[in-house]
Coordinates of N, CA and C in Angstrom, one line a residue:
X1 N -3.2 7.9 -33.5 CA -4.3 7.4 -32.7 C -3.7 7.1 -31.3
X2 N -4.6 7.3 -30.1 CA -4.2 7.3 -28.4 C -4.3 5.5 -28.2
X3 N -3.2 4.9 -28.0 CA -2.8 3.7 -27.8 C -3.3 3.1 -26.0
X4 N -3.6 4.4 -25.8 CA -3.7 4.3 -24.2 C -5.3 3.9 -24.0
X5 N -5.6 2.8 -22.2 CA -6.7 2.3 -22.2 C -7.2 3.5 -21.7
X6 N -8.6 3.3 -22.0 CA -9.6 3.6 -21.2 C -10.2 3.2 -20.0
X7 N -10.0 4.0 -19.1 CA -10.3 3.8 -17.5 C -11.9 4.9 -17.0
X8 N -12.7 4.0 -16.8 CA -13.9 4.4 -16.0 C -13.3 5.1 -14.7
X9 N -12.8 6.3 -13.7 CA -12.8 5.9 -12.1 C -12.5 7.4 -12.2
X10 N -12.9 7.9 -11.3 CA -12.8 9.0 -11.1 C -11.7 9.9 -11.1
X11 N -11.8 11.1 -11.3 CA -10.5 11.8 -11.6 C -10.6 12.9 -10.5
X12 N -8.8 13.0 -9.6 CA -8.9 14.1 -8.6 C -9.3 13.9 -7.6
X13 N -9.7 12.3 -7.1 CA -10.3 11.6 -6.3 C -8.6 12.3 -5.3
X14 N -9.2 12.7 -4.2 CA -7.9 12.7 -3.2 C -8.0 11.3 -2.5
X15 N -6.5 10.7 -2.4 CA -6.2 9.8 -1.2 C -6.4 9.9 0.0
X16 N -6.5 8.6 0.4 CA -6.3 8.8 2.1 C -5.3 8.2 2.4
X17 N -4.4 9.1 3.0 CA -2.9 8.7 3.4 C -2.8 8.6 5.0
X18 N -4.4 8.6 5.4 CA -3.9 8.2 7.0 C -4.6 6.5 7.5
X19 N -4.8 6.1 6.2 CA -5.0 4.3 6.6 C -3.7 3.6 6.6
X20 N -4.2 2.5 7.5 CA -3.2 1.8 7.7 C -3.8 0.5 6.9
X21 N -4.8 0.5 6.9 CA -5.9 -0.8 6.5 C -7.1 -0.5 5.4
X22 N -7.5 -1.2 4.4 CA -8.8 -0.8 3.6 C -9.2 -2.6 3.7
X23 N -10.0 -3.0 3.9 CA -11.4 -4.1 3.6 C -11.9 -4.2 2.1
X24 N -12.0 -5.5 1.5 CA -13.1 -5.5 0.4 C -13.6 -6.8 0.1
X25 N -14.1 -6.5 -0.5 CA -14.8 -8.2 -0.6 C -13.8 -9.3 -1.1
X26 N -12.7 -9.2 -1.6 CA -11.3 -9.8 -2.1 C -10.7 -10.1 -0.6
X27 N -10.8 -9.3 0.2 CA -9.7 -9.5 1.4 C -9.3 -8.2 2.0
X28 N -8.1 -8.5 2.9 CA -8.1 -7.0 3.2 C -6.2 -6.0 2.4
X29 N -5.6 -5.3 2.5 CA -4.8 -4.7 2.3 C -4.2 -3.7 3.1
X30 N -2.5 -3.9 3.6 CA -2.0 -2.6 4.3 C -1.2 -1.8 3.7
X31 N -1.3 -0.4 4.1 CA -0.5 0.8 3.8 C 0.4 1.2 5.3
X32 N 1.6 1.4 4.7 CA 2.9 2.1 5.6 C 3.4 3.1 4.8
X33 N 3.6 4.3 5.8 CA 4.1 5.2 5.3 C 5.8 5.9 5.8
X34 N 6.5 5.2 5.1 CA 7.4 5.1 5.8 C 8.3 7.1 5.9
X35 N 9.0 7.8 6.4 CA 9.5 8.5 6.6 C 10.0 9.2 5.5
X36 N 10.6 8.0 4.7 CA 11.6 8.5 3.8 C 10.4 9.1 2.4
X37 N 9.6 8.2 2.5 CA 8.8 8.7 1.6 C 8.1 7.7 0.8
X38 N 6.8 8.0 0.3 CA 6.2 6.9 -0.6 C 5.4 6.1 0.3
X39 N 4.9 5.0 -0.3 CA 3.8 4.0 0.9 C 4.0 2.4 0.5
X40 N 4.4 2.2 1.1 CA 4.1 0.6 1.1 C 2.7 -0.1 0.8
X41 N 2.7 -1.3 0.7 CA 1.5 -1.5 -0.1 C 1.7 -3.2 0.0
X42 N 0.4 -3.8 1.2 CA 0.9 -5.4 0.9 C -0.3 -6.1 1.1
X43 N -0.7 -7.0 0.2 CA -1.9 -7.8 0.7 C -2.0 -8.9 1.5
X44 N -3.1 -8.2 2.5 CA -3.1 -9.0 3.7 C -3.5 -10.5 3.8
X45 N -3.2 -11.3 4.5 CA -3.8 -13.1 4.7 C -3.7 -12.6 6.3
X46 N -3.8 -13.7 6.9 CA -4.1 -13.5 8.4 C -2.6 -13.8 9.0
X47 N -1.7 -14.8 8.9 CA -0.3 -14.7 9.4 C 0.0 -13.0 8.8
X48 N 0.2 -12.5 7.7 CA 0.3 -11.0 7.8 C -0.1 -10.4 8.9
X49 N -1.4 -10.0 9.1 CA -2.2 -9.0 10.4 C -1.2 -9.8 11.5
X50 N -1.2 -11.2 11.5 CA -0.7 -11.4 13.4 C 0.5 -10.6 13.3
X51 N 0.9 -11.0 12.4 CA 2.8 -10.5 12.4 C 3.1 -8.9 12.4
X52 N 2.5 -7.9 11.6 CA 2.0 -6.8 11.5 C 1.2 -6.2 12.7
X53 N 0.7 -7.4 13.6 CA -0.2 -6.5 15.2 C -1.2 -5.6 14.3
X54 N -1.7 -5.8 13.6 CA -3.4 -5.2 13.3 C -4.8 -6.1 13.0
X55 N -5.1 -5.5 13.3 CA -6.8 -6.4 13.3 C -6.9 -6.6 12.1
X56 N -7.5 -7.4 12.0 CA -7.7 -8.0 10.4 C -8.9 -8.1 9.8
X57 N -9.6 -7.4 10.9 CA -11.1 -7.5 11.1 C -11.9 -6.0 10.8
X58 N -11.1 -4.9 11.4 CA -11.0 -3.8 11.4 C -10.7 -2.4 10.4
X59 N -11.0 -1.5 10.4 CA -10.1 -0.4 9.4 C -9.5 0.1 10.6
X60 N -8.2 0.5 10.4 CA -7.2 0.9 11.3 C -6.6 2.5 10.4
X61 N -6.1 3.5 11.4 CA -5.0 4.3 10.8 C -3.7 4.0 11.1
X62 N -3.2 4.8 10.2 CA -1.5 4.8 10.7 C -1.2 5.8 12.1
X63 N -0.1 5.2 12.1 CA 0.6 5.8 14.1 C 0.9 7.4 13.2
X64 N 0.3 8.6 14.3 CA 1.1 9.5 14.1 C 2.3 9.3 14.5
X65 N 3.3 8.6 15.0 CA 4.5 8.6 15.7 C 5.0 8.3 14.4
X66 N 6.0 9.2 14.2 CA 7.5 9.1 13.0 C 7.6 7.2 13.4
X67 N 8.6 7.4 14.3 CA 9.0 6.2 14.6 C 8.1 4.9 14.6
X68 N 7.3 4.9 15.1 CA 6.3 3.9 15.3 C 6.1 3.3 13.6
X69 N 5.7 4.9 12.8 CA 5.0 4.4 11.3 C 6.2 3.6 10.7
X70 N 7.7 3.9 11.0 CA 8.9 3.7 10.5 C 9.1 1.8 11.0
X71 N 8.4 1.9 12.5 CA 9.2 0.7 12.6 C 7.7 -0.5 11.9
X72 N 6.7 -0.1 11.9 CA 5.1 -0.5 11.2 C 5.8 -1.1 9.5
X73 N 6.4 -0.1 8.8 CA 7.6 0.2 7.4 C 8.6 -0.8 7.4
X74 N 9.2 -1.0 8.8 CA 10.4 -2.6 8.5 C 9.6 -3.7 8.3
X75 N 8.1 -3.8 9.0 CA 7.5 -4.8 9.3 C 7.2 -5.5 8.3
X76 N 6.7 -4.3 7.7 CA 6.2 -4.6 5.9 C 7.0 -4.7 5.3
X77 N 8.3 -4.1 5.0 CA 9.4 -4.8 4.1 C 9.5 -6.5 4.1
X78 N 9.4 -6.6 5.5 CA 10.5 -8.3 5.9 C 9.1 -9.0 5.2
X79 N 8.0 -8.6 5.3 CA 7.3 -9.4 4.7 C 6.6 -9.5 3.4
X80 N 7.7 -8.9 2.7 CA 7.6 -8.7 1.0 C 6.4 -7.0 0.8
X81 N 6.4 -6.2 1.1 CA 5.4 -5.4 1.0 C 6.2 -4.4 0.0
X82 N 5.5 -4.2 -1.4 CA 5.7 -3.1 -2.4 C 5.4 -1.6 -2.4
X83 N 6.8 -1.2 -2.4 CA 6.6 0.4 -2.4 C 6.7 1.1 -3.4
X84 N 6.0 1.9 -3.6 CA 5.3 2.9 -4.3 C 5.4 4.7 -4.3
X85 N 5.4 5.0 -5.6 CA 6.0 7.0 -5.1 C 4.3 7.1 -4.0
X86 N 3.1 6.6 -4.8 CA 1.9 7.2 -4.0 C 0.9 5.9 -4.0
X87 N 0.0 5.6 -3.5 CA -0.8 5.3 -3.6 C -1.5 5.2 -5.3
X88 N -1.7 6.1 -5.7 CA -2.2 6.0 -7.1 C -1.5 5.6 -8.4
X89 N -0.5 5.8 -8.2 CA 0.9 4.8 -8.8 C 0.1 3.2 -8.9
X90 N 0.0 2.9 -7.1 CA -0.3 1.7 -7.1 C -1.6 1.2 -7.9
X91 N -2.8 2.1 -8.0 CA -4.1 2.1 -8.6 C -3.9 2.3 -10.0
X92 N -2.8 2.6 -10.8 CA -2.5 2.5 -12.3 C -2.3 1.2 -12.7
X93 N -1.3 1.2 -11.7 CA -1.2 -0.4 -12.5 C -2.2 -1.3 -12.1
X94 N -2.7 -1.6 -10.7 CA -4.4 -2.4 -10.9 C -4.9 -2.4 -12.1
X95 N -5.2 -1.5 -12.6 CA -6.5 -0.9 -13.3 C -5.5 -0.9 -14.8
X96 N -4.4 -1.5 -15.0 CA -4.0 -1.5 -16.2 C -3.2 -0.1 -17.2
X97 N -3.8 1.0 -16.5 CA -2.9 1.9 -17.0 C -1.7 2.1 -17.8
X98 N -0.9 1.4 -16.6 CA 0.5 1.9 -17.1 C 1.0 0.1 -16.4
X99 N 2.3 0.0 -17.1 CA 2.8 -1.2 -15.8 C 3.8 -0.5 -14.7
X100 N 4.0 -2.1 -14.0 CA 5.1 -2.0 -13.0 C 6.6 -0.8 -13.5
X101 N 7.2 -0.2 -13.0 CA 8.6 0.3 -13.3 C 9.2 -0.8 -12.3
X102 N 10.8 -0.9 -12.5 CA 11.7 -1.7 -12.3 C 11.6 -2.0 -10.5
X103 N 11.8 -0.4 -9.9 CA 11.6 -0.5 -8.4 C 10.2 -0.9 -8.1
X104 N 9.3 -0.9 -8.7 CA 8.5 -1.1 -8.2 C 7.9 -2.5 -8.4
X105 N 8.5 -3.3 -8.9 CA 8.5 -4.7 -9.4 C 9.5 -5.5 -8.6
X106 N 10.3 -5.1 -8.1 CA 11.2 -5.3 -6.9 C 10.5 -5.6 -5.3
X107 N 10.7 -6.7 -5.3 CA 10.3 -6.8 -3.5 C 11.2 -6.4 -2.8
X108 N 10.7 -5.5 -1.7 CA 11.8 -5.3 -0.5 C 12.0 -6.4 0.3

């Protein structure tokens, strides 16, 4: 017998890997996409956004600039932000799927 939960959410849903910001009724959340690879992933309060330079109020994208998204990627580290192989990584474990792996239970 499949030991595994059952998840309602759509399947094949493509990401969007050019936010920097998503809104919800909980608050808001940022993504960095750092060079090396993968996305960062941190939930926002408002000292976050000041410190970060994004509106907090807003949906924002990320910088096309390499560098820019890279130095956006330090910003989120120093302030505990969890990285991730993808975005949907991150939506498993929400939603109970699967848990944390070791790095990914690790603050930068």
């Amino acid at each position: 017998m499949d030991d595994s939960p059952e998840v309602s959410c759509p399947v094949g849903r493509s990401l969007n890997t050019q936010k920097r910001t998503e809104f919800g009724k909980n608050g808001g959340t940022a993504f960095g996409y750092p060079s090396s690879g993968g996305v960062l992933i941190k939930d926002l309060d408002v000292v976050d956004a000041l410190y970060l330079r994004i509106d907090r109020l807003a949906a924002s994208k990320r910088s096309s600039n390499v560098l820019e998204e890279d130095e956006f990627c330090e910003r989120m580290r120093r302030i505990g932000a969890t990285w991730w192989g993808d975005e949907q990584e991150y939506i498993d474990v929400l939603l109970g799927v699967r848990e944390r792996t070791e790095v990914e239970a690790r603050v930068l």
